[in-house]
CSV table of C-alpha atoms in Angstrom, one decimal:
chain,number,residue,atom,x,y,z
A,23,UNK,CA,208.6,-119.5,-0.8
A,24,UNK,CA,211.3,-117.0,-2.2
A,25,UNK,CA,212.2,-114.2,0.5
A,26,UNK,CA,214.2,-111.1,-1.1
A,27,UNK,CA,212.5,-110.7,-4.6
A,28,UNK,CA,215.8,-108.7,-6.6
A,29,UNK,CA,217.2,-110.7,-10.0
A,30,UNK,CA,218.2,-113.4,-7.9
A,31,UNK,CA,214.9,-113.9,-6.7
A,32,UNK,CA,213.2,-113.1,-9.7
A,33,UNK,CA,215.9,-116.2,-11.2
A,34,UNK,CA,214.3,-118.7,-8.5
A,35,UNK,CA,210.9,-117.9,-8.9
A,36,UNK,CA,211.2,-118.6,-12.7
A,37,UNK,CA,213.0,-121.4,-12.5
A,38,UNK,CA,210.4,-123.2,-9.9
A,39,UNK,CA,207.0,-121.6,-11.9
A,40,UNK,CA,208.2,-122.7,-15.0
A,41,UNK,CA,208.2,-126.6,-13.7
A,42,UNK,CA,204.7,-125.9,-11.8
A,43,UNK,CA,205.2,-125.2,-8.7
A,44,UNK,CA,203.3,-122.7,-6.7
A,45,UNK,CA,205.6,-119.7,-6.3
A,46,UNK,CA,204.6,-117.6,-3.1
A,47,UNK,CA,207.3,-114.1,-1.4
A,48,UNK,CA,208.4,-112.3,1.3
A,49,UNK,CA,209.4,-109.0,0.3
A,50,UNK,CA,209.6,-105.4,2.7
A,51,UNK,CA,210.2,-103.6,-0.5
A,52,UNK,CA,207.3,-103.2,-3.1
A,53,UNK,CA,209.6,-101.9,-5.6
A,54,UNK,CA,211.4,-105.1,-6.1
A,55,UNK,CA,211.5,-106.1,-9.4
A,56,UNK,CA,211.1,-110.2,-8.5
A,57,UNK,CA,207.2,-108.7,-7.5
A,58,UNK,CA,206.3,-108.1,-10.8
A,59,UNK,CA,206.8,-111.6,-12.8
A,60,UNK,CA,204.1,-113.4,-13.3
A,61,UNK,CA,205.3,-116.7,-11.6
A,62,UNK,CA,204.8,-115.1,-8.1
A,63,UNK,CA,201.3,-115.8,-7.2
A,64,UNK,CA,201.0,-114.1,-4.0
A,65,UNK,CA,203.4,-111.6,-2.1
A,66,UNK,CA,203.6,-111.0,1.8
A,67,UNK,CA,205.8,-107.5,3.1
A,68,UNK,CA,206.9,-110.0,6.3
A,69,UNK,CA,206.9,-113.5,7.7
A,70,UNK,CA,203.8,-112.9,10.2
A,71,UNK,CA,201.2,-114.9,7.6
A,72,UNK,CA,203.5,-117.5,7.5
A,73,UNK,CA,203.6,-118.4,11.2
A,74,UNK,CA,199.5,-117.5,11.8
A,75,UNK,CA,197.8,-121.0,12.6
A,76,UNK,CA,198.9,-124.2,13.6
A,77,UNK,CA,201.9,-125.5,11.2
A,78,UNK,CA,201.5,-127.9,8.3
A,79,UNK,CA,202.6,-131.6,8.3
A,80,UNK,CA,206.4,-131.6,8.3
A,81,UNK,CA,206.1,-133.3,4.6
A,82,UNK,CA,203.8,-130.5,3.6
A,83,UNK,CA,205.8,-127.3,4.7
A,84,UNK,CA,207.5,-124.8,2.2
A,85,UNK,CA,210.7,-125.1,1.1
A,86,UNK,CA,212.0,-120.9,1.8
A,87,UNK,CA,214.9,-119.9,-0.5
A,88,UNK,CA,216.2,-116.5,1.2
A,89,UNK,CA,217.4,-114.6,-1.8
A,90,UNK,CA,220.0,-111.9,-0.5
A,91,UNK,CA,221.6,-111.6,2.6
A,92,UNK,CA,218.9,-109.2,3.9
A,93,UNK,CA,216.9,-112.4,3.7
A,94,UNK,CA,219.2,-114.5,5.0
A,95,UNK,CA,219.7,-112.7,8.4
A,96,UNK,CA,215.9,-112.1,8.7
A,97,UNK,CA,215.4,-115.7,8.7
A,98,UNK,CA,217.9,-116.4,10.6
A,99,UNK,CA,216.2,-114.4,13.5
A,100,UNK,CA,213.4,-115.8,12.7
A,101,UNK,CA,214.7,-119.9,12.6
A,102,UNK,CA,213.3,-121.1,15.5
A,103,UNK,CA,209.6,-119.9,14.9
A,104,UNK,CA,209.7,-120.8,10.8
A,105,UNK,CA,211.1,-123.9,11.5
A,106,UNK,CA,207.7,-125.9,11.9
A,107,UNK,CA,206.2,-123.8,9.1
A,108,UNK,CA,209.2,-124.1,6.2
A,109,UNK,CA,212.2,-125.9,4.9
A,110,UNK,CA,214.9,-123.5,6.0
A,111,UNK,CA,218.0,-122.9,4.2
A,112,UNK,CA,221.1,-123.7,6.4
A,113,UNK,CA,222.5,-121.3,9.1
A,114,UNK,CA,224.7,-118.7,7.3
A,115,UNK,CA,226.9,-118.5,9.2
A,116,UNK,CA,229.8,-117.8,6.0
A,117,UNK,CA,228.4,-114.3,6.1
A,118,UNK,CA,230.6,-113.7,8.6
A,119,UNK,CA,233.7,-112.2,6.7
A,120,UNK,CA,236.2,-112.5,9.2
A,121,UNK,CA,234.9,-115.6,10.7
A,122,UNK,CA,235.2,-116.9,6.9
A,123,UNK,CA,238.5,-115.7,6.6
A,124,UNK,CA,239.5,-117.6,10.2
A,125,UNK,CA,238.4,-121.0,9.1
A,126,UNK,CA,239.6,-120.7,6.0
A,127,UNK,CA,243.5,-120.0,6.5
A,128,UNK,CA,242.9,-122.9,9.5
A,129,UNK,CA,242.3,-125.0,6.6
A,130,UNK,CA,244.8,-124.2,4.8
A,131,UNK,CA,242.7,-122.6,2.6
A,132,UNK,CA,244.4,-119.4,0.5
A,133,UNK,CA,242.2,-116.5,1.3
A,134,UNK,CA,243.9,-112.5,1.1
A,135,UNK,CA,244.9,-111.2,4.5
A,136,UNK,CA,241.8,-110.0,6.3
A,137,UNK,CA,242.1,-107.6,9.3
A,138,UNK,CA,240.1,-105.6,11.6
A,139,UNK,CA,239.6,-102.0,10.6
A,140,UNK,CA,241.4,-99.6,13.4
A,141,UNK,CA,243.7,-96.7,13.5
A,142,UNK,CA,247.5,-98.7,12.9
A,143,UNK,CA,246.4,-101.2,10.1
A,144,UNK,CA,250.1,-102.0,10.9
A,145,UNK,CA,249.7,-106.1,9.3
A,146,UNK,CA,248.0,-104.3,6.3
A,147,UNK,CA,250.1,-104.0,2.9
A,148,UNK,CA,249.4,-103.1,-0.8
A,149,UNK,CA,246.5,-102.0,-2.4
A,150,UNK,CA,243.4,-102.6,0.2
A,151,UNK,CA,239.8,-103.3,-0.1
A,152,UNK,CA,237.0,-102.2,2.5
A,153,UNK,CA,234.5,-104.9,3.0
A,154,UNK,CA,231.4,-105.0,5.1
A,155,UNK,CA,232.2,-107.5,7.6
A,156,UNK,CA,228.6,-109.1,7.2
A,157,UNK,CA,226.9,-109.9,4.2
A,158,UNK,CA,226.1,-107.1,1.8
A,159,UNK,CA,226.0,-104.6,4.6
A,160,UNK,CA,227.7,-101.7,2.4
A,161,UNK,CA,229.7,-101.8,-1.2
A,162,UNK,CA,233.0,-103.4,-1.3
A,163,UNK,CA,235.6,-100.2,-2.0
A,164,UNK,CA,239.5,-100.5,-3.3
A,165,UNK,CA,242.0,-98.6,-1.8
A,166,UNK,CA,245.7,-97.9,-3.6
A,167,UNK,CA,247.3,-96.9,-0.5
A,168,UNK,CA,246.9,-97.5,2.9
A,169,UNK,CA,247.0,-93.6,3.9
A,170,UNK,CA,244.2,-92.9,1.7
A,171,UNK,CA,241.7,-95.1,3.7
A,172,UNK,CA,242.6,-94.1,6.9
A,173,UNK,CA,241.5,-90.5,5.8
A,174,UNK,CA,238.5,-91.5,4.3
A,175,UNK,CA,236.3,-94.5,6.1
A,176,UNK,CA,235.5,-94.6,9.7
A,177,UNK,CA,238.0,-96.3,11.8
A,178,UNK,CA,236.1,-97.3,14.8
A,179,UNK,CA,233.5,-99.1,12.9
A,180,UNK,CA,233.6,-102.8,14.0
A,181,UNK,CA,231.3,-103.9,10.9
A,182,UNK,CA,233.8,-102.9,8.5
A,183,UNK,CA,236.8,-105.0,7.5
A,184,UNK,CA,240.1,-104.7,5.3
A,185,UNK,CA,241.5,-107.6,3.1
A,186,UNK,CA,244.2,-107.3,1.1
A,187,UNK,CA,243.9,-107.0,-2.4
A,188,UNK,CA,244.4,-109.8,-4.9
A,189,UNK,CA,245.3,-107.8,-8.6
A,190,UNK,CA,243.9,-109.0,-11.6
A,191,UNK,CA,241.0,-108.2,-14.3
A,192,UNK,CA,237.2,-109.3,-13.6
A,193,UNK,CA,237.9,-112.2,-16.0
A,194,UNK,CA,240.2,-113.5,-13.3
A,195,UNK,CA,237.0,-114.7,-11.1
A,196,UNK,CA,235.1,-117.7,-11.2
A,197,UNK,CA,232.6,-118.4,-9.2
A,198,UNK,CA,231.3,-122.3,-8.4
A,199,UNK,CA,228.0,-123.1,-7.5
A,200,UNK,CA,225.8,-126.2,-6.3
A,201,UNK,CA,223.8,-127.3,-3.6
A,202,UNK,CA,225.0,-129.4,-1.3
A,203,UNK,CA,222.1,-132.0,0.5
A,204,UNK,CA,222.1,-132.6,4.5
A,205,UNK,CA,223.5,-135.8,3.8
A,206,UNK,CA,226.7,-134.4,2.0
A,207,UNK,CA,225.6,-134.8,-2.2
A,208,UNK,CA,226.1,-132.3,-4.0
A,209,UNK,CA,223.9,-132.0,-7.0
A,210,UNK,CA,224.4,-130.3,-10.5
A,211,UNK,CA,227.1,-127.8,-10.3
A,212,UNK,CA,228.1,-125.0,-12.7
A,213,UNK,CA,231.3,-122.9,-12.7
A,214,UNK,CA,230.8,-119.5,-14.4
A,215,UNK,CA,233.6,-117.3,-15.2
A,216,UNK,CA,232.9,-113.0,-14.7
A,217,UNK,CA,233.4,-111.3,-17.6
A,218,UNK,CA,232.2,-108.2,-17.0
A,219,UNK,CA,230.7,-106.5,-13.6
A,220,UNK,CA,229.2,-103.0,-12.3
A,221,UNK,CA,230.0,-101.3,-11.0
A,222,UNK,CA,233.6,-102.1,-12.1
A,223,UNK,CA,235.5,-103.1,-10.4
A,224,UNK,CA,233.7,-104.8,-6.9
A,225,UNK,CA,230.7,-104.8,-8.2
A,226,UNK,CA,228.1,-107.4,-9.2
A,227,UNK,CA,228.3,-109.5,-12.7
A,228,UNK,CA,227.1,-108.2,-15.1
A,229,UNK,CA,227.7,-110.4,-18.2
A,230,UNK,CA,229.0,-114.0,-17.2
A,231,UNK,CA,229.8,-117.4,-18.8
A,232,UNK,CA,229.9,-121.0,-18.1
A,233,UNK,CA,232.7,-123.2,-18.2
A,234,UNK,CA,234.6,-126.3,-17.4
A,235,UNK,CA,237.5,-126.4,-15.0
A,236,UNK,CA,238.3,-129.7,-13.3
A,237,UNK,CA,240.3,-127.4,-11.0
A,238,UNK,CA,237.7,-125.2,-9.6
A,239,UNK,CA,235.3,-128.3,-8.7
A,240,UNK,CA,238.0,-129.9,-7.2
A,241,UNK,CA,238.8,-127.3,-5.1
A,242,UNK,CA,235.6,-126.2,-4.6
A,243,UNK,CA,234.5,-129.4,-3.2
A,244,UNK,CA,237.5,-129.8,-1.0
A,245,UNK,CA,236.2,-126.3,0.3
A,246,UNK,CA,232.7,-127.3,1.0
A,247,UNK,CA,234.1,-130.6,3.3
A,248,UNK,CA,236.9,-128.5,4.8
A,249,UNK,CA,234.9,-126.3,6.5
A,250,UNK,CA,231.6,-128.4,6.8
A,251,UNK,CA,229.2,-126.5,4.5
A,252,UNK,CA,225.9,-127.3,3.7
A,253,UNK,CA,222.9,-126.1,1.3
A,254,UNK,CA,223.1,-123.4,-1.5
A,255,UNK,CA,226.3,-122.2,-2.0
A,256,UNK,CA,228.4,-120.1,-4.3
A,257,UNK,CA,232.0,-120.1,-3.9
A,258,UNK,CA,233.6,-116.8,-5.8
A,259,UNK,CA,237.9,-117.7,-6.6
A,260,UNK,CA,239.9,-115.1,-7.9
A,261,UNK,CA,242.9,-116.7,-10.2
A,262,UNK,CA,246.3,-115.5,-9.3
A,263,UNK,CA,249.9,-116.6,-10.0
A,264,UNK,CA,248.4,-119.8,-11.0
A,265,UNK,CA,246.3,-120.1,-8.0
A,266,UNK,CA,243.0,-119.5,-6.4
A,267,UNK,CA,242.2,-117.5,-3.7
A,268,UNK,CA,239.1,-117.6,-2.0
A,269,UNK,CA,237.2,-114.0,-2.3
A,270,UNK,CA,233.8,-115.2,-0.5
A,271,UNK,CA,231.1,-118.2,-0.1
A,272,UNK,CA,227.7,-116.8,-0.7
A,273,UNK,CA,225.1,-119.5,1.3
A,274,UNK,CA,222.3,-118.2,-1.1
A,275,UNK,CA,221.5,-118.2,-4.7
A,276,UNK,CA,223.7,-115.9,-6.7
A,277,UNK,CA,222.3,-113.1,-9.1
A,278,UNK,CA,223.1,-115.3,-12.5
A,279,UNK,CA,221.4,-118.4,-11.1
A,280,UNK,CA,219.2,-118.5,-13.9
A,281,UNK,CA,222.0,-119.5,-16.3
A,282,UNK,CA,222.0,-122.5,-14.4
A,283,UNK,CA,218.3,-123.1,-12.9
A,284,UNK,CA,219.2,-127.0,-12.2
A,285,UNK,CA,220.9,-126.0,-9.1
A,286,UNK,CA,218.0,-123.9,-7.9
A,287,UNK,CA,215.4,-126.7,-8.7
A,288,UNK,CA,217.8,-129.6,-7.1
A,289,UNK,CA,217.9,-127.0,-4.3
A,290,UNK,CA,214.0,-127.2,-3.7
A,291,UNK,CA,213.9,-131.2,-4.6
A,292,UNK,CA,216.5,-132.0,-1.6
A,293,UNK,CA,214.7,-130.0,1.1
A,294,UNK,CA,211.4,-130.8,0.3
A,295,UNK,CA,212.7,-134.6,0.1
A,296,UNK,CA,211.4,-135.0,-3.7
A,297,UNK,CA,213.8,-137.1,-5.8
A,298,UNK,CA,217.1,-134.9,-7.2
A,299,UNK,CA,218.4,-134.7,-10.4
A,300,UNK,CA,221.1,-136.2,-11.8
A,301,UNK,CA,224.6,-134.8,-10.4
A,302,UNK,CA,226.4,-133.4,-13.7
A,303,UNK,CA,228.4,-130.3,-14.7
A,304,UNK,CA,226.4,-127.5,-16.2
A,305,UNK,CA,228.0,-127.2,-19.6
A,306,UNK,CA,230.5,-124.8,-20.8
A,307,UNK,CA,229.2,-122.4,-23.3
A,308,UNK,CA,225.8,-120.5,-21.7
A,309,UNK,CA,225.8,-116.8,-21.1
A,310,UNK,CA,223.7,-114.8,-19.2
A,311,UNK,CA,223.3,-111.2,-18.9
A,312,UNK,CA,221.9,-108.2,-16.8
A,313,UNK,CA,221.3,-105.8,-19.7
A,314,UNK,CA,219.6,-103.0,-17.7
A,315,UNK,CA,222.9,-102.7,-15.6
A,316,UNK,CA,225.2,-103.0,-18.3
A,317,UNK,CA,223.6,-102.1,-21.7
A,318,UNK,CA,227.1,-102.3,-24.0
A,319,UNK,CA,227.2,-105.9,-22.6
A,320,UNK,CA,226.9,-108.4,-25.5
A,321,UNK,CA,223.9,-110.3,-26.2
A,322,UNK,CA,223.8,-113.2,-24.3
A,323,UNK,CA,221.7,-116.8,-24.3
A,324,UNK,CA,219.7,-115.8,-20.8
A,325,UNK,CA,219.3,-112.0,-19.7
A,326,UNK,CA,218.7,-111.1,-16.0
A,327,UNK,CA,215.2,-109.8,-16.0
A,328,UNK,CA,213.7,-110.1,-19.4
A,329,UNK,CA,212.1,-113.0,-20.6
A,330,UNK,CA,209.1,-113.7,-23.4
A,331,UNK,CA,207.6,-115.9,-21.2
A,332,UNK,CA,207.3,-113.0,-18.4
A,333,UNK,CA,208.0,-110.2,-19.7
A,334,UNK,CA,206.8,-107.3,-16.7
A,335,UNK,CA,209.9,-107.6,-14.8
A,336,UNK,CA,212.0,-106.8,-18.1
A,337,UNK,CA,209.6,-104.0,-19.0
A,338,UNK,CA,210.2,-102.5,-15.0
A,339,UNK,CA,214.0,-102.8,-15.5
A,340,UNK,CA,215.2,-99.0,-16.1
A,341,UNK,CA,213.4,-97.8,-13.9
A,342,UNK,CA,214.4,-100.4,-11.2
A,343,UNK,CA,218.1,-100.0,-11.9
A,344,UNK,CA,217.8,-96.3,-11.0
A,345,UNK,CA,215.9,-96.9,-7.6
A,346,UNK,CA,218.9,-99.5,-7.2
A,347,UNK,CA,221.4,-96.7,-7.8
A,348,UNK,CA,220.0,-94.3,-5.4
A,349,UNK,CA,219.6,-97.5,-2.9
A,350,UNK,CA,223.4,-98.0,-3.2
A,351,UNK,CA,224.1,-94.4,-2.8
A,352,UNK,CA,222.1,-93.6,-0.3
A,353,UNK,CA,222.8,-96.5,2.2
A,354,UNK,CA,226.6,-96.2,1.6
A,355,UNK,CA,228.9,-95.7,4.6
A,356,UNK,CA,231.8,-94.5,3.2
């Protein structure tokens, strides 16, 4: 069961359909591009079907990958009564900026200065950036000075938050992702390094690739146990001064997922209590793309939403990216 049917949940659906399994969504929006592959054999606008009847045996439920953070928080409100009827994902509870940021520096963990958003923003210094304090409420927007923002986004808004902003190019981010079973193993694991975005900058990749860096799993791990996490993650580091600094944890699949569909179908294999694949490195050297975002991008080994073996979604895609755009636009805050 895939909820939130975007790329990303386009990238899961694939990845399971392709291996057999029966692919079945939750999507509000009929637009979504996920909706059109050919690897999602039935679509539901809410979660109501799902909870109709008495509930399956607890070895026969659905394993439910929430694809977004939309998803993620209607499940969420929503545990309690999907519970007997799916495999949940784990309580996302890293959505949270500020709370993020809290257990982080408790931890020791280097993370940019994250603040409240008032009318002093006395503790604040440098170049800003203007976060949604949950999930992908609103876009992430940089700020050179300090005056500038107080002029131009709402200061009594307490879903908004500032962090401090760590310079450097988008090739400066790497991202780490795995899944990480109830009982603490973490499965395959991939780091991928950004090497273009959009929009740019604070946007979404757009042209990525994977690599190998004993440092980021390292750290990445010692992340994971620090603050307790659990289930699909994505940890996003931005390289500084020869360090890392923590940018966010996603507790989702991430929009390139399908460079590195052995973390999606270990994801699915732990919950539904299947046997997991063997715990290796992805291997440096795939590339994945989101051509209908960024068409100047390079060629690259996996693309976003086209695909031979489904090609609808692919076909969809310029029109999608301008509903996207006007999404963006017209649910931006500031």
């Amino acid at each position: 069961m895939v909820a939130g049917l975007s790329a990303t949940g386009l990238a899961v659906a694939r990845a399971l359909g392709r291996r057999g399994y029966s692919v079945h969504a939750v999507e509000t929006h009929t637009w979504e591009v996920g909706l059109r592959s050919r690897y999602v054999r039935s679509a539901a606008t809410n979660f109501t079907s799902l909870i109709e009847g008495p509930p399956p045996h607890p070895d026969d439920r659905a394993v439910l990958f929430a694809c977004g953070d939309p998803a993620l928080v209607a499940v969420e409100a929503l545990r309690d009564r999907l519970g007997p009827y799916c495999h949940l994902p784990a309580a996302p509870w890293v959505l949270d900026k500020r709370r993020l940021a809290q257990a982080a520096s408790t931890a020791d963990i280097r993370i940019p200065r994250t603040l409240g958003i008032d009318l002093s923003l006395s503790d604040a210094h440098g170049p800003l950036v203007v976060k949604p304090r949950f999930g992908g409420a609103s876009p992430t927007r940089p700020f050179p000075e300090k005056a500038r923002l107080v002029t131009s986004v709402p200061m009594d808004d307490p879903d908004l938050l500032v962090q401090e902003l760590i310079p450097g190019p988008v090739d400066a981010i790497v991202v780490w992702a795995g899944h990480v079973g109830a009982d603490g193993r973490v499965g395959p694991t991939v780091v991928g390094r950004k090497r273009r975005e959009r929009p740019d900058p604070f946007g979404s990749a757009s042209w990525l690739e994977t690599i190998t860096s004993d440092v980021v799993e390292a750290e990445s791990r010692a992340l994971v146990a620090a603050l307790g996490l659990s289930g699909t993650l994505a940890i996003e580091w931005k390289e500084w001064a020869g360090e890392r600094w923590l940018i966010e944890v996603n507790p989702r699949p991430v929009l390139w997922s399908a460079v590195a569909d052995e973390v999606l179908v270990d994801a699915y294999a732990e919950r539904a209590g299947k046997a997991r694949p063997p715990a290796r490195s992805v291997p440096a050297g795939r590339t994945w793309r989101y051509a209908a975002r960024d068409p100047l991008s390079a060629p690259a080994g996996v693309d976003a939403l086209w695909a031979l073996d489904d090609p609808m979604p692919g076909l969809y895609g310029p029109a999608y990216t301008l509903r996207l755009l006007w999404e963006r636009r017209r649910n931006s805050r500031f």
